[in-house]
mmCIF file of C-alpha atoms in Angstrom:
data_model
loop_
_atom_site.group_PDB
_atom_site.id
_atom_site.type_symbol
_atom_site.label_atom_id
_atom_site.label_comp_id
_atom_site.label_asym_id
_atom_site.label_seq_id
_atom_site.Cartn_x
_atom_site.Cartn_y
_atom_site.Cartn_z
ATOM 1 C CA UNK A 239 0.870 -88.056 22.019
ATOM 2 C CA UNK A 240 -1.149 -88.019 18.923
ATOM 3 C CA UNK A 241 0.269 -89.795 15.579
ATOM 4 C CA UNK A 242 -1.357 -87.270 13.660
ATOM 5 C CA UNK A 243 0.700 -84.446 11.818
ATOM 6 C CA UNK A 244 0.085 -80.629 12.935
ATOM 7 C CA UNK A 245 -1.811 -79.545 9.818
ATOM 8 C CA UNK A 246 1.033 -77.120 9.171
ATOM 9 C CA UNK A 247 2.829 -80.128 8.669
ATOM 10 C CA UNK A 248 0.596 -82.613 7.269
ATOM 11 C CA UNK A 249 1.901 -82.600 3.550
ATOM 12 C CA UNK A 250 5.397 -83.227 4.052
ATOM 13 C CA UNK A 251 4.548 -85.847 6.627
ATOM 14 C CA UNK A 252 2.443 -87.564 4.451
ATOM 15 C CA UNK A 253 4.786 -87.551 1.793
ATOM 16 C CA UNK A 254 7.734 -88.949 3.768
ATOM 17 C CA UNK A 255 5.363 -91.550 5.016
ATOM 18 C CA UNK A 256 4.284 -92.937 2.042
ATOM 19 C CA UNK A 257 7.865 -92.522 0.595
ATOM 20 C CA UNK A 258 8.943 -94.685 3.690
ATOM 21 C CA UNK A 259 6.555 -97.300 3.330
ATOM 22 C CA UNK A 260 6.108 -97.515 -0.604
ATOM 23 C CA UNK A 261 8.122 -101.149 -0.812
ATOM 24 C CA UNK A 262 5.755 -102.951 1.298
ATOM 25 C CA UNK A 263 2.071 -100.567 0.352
ATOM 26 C CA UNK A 264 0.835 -103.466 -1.715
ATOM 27 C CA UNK A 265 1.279 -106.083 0.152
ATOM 28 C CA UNK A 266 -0.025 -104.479 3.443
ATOM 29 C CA UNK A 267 -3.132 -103.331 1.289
ATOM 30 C CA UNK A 268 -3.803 -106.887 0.855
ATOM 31 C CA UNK A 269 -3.052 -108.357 3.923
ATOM 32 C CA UNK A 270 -5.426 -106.006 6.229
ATOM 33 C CA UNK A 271 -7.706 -105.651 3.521
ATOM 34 C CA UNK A 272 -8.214 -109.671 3.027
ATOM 35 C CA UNK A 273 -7.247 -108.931 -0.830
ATOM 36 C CA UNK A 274 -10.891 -106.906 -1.236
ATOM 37 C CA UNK A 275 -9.195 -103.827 -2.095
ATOM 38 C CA UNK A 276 -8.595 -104.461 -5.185
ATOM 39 C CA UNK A 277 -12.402 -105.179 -5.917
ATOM 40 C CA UNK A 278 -13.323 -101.459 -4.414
ATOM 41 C CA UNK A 279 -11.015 -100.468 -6.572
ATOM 42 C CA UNK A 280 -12.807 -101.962 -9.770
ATOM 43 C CA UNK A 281 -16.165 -100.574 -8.279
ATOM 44 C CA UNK A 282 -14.639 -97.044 -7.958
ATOM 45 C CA UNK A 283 -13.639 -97.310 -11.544
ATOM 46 C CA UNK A 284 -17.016 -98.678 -13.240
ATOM 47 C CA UNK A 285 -18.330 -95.907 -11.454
ATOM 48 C CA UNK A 286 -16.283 -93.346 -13.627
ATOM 49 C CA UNK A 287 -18.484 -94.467 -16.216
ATOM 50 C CA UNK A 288 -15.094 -93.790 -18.334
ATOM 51 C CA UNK A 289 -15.898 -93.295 -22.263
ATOM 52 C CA UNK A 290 -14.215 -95.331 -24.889
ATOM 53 C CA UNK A 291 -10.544 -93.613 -25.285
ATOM 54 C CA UNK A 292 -11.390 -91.345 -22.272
ATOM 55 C CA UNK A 293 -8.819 -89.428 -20.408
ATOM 56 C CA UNK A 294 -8.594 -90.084 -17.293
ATOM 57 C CA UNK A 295 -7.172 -88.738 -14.035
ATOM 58 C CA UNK A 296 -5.791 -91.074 -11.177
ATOM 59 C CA UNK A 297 -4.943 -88.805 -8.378
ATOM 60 C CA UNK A 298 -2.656 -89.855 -5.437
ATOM 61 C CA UNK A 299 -1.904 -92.915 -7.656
ATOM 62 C CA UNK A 300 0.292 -94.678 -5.373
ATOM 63 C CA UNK A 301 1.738 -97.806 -7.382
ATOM 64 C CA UNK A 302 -1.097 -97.241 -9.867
ATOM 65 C CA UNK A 303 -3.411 -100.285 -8.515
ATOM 66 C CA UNK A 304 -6.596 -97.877 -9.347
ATOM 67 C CA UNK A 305 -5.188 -96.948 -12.904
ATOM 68 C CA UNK A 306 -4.861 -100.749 -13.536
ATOM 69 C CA UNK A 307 -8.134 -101.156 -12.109
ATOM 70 C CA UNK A 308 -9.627 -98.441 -14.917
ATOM 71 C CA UNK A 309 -7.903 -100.341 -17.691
ATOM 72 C CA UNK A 310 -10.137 -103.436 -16.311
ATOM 73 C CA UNK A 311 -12.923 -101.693 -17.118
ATOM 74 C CA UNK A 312 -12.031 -99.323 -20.353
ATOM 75 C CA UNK A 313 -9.466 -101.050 -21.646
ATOM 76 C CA UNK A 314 -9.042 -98.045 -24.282
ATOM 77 C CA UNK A 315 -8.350 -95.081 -22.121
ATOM 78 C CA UNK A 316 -5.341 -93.048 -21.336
ATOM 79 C CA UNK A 317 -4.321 -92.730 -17.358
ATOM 80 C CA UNK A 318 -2.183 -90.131 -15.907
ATOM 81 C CA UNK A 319 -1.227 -90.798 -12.458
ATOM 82 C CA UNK A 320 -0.438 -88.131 -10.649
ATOM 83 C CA UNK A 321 0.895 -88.319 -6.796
ATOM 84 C CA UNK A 322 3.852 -86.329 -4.809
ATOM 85 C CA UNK A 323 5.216 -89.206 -3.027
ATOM 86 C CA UNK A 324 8.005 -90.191 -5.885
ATOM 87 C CA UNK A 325 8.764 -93.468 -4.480
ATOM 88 C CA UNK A 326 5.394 -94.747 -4.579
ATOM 89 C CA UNK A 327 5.378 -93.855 -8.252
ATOM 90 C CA UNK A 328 8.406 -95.909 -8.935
ATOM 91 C CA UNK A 329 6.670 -99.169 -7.330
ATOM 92 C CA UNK A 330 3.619 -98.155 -9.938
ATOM 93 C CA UNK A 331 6.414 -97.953 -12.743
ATOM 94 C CA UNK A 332 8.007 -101.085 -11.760
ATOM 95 C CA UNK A 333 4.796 -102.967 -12.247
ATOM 96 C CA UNK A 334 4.543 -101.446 -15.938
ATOM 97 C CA UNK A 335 7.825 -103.524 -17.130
ATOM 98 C CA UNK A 336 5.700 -106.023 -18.394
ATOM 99 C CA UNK A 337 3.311 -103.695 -19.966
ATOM 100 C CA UNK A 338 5.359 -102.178 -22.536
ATOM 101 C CA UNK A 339 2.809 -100.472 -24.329
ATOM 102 C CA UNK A 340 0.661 -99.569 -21.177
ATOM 103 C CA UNK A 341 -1.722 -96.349 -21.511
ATOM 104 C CA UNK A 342 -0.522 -95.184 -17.808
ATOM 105 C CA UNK A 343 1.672 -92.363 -17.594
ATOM 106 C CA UNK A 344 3.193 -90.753 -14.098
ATOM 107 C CA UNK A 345 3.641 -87.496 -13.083
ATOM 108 C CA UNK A 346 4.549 -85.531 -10.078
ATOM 109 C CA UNK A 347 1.987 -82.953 -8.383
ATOM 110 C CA UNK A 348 0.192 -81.980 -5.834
ATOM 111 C CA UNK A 349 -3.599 -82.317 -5.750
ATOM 112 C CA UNK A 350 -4.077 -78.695 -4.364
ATOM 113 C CA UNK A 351 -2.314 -77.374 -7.206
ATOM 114 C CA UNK A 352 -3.052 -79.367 -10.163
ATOM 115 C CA UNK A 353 -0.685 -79.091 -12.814
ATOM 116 C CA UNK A 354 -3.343 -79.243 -16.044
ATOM 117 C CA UNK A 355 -5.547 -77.170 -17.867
ATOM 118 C CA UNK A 356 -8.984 -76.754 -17.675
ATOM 119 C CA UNK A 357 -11.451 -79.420 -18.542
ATOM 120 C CA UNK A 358 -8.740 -82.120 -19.573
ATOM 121 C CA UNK A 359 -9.871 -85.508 -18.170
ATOM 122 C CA UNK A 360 -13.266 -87.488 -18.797
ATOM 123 C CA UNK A 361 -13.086 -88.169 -15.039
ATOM 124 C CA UNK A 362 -11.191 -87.838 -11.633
ATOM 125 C CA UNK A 363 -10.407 -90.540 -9.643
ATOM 126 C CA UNK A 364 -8.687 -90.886 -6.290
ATOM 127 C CA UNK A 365 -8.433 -94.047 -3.571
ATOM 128 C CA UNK A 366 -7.646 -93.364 0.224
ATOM 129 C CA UNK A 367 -6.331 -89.817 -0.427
ATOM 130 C CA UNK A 368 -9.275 -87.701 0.984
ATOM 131 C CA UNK A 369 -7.990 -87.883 4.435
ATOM 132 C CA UNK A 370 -4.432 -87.197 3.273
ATOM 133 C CA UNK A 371 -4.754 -83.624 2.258
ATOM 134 C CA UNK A 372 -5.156 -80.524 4.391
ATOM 135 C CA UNK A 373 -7.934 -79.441 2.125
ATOM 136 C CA UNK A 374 -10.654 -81.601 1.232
ATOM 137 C CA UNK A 375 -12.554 -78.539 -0.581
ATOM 138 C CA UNK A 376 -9.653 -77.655 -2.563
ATOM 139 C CA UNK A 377 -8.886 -80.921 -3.514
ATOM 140 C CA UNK A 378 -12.288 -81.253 -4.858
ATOM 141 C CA UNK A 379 -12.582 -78.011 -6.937
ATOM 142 C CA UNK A 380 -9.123 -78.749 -8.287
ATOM 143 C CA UNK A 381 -10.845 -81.961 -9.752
ATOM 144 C CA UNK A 382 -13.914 -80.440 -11.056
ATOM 145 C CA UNK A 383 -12.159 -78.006 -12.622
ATOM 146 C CA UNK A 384 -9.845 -80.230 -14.683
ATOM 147 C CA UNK A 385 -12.901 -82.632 -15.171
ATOM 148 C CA UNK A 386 -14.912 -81.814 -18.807
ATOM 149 C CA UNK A 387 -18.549 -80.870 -18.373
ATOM 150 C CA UNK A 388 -20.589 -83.975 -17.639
ATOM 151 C CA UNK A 389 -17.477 -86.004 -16.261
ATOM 152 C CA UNK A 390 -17.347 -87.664 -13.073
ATOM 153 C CA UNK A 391 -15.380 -87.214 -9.814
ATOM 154 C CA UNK A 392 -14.964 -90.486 -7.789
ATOM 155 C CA UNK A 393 -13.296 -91.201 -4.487
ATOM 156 C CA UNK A 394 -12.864 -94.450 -2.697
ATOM 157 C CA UNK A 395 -11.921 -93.733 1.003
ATOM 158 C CA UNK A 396 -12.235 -95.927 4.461
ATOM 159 C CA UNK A 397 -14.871 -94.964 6.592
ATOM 160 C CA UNK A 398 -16.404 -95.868 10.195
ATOM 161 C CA UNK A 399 -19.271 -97.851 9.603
ATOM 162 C CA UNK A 400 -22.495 -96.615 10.442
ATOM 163 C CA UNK A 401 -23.993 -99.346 13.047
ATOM 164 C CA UNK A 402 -22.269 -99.049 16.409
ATOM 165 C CA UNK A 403 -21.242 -103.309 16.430
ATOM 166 C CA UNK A 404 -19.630 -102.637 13.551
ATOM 167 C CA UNK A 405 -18.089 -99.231 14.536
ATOM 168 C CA UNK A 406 -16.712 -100.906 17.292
ATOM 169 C CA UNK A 407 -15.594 -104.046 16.061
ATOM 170 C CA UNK A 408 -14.089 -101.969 13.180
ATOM 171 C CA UNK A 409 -12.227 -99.692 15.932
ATOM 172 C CA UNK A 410 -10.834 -102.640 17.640
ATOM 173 C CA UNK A 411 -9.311 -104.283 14.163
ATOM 174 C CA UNK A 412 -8.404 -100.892 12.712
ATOM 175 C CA UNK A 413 -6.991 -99.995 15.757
ATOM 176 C CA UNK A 414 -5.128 -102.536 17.219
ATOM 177 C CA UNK A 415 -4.500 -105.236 15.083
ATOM 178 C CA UNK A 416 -3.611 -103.322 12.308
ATOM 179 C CA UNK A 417 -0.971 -100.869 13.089
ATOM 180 C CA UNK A 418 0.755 -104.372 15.147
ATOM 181 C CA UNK A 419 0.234 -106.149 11.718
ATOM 182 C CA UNK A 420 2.240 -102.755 9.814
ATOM 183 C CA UNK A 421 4.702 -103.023 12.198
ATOM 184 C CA UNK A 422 5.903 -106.245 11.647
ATOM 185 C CA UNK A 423 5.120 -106.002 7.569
ATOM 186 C CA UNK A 424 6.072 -102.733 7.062
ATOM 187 C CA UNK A 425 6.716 -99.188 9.772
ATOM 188 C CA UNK A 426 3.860 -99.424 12.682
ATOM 189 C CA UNK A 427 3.762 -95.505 12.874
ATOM 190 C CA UNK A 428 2.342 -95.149 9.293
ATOM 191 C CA UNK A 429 -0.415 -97.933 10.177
ATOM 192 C CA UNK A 430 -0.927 -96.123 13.664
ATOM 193 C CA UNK A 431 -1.742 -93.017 11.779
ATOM 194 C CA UNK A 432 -4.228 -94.702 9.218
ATOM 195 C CA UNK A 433 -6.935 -95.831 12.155
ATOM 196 C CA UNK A 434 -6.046 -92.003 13.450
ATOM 197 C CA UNK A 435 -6.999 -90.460 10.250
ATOM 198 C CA UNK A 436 -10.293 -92.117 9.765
ATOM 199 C CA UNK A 437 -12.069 -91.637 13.202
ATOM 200 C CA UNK A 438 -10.697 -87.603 12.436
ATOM 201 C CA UNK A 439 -11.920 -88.143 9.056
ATOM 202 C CA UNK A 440 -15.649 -86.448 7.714
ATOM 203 C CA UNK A 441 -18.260 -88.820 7.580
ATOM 204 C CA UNK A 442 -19.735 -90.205 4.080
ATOM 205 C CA UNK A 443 -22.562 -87.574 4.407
ATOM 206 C CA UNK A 444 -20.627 -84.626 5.438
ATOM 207 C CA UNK A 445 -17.787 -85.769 2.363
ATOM 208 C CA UNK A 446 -20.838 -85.503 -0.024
ATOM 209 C CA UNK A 447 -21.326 -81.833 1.719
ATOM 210 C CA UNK A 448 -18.103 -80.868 0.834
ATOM 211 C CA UNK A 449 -18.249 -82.484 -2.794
ATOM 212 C CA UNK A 450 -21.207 -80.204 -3.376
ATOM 213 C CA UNK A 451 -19.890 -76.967 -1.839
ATOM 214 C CA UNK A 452 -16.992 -77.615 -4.242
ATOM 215 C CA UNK A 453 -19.856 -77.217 -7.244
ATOM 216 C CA UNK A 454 -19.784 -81.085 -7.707
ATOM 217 C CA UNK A 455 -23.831 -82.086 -8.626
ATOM 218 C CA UNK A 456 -25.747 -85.206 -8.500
ATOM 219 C CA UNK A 457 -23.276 -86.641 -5.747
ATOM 220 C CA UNK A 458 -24.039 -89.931 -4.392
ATOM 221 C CA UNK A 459 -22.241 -92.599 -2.282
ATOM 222 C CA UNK A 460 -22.307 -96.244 -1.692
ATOM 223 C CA UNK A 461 -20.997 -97.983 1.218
ATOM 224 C CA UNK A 462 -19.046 -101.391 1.038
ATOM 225 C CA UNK A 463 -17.515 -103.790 3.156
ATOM 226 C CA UNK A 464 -19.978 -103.672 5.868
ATOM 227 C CA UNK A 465 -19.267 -99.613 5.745
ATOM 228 C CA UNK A 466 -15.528 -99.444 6.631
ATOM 229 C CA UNK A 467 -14.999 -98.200 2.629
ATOM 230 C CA UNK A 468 -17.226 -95.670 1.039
ATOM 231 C CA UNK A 469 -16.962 -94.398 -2.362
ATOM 232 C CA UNK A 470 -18.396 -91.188 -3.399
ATOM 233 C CA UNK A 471 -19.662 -89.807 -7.164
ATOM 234 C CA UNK A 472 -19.991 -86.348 -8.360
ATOM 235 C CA UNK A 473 -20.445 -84.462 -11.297
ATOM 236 C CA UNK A 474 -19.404 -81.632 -13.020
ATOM 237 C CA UNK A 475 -22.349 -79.929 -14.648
ATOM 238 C CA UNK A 476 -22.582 -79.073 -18.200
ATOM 239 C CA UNK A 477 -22.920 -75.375 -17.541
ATOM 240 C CA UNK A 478 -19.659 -75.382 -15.726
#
């Protein structure tokens, strides 16, 4: 039987998922990760080219790592994190008690539906949500439209590498050792689905496809990690 979620059903699984797992997240992010996800996480961000006091939009937040990771780089701007797994959020909150003054603020919502205006953020960024959502085309118009003109749209997501050794030595880790590793950590189904959703998951190319049919120009990607994490750049054009 397949671990992954009729897409009638996807959201709701997803959410009770990641509401399941949200106490042990960071710690199994590091572990299968060998602590390098925090580093694609700073690369994501310095490629938001963020302005000084920008606005900016972390999307599927999670415990706000890639928020933090945006106040590495612009220390001045504003985050709102945004992500409808609640419990996830509260880990991300819990990690602000030391930062009393921090420029991160959480909100519920659904990155389908966004719940701002037009044109309020100086960039978009999201981390391993792309294969989350049932609509990868929404989700990207929804950010280009609540992007400013000339802001960016950035998304860090795993990927199969490219060269078959790696593809399959990557299939083997992801595959096996990973969701055994979850479920002694943390819940084994939730790390059987990840490997699941990535080999069902669009390539880097076709992802750029889709950030262009959702009117995102000039996109780009880089591959890291030997090409099991991509992250991909748009922008929203100034005639938008």
């Amino acid at each position: 039987m397949s671990v992954l979620p009729d897409p009638s059903n996807k959201a709701s699984y997803v959410r009770g998922m990641f509401g399941r797992i949200s106490g042990r997240y960071d710690l199994m992010n590091r572990l299968m990760t060998f602590g390098q996800d925090q580093n694609w996480r700073r690369f994501a961000a310095r490629q938001a080219r963020v302005p000084a006091h920008g606005r900016v939009l972390d999307l599927a937040t999670g415990t706000g790592d890639l928020a933090l990771a945006v106040l590495e780089v612009q220390p001045s701007a504003t985050v709102i994190g945004v992500d409808f797994a609640l419990p996830m959020m509260q880990v991300g909150q819990a990690k602000l008690r030391s930062r009393p003054a921090s420029p991160i603020h959480f909100a519920g919502g659904d990155a389908l539906q966004l719940p701002f205006e037009d044109e309020t953020f100086d960039a978009c960024l999201s981390a391993f949500m792309m294969r989350n959502v049932v609509d990868v085309t929404q989700a990207f118009r929804e950010q280009r439209r609540v992007v400013r003109p000339g802001g960016r749209v950035v998304c860090l997501e795993v990927t199969q590498p490219a060269t078959p050794l790696f593809r399959d030595l990557f299939a083997i880790y992801f595959g096996r050792l990973v969701p055994a590793i979850g479920g002694l950590v943390s819940e084994g189904d939730a790390y059987a689905y990840l490997p699941a959703s990535v080999q069902n998951f669009l390539t880097p190319p076709e992802l750029a496809d889709v950030m262009r049919e959702a009117g995102l120009h000039d996109v780009a990607y880089y591959r890291l990690a030997l090409g099991t994490v991509t992250v991909h750049v748009g922008t929203k054009a100034n005639n938008q």
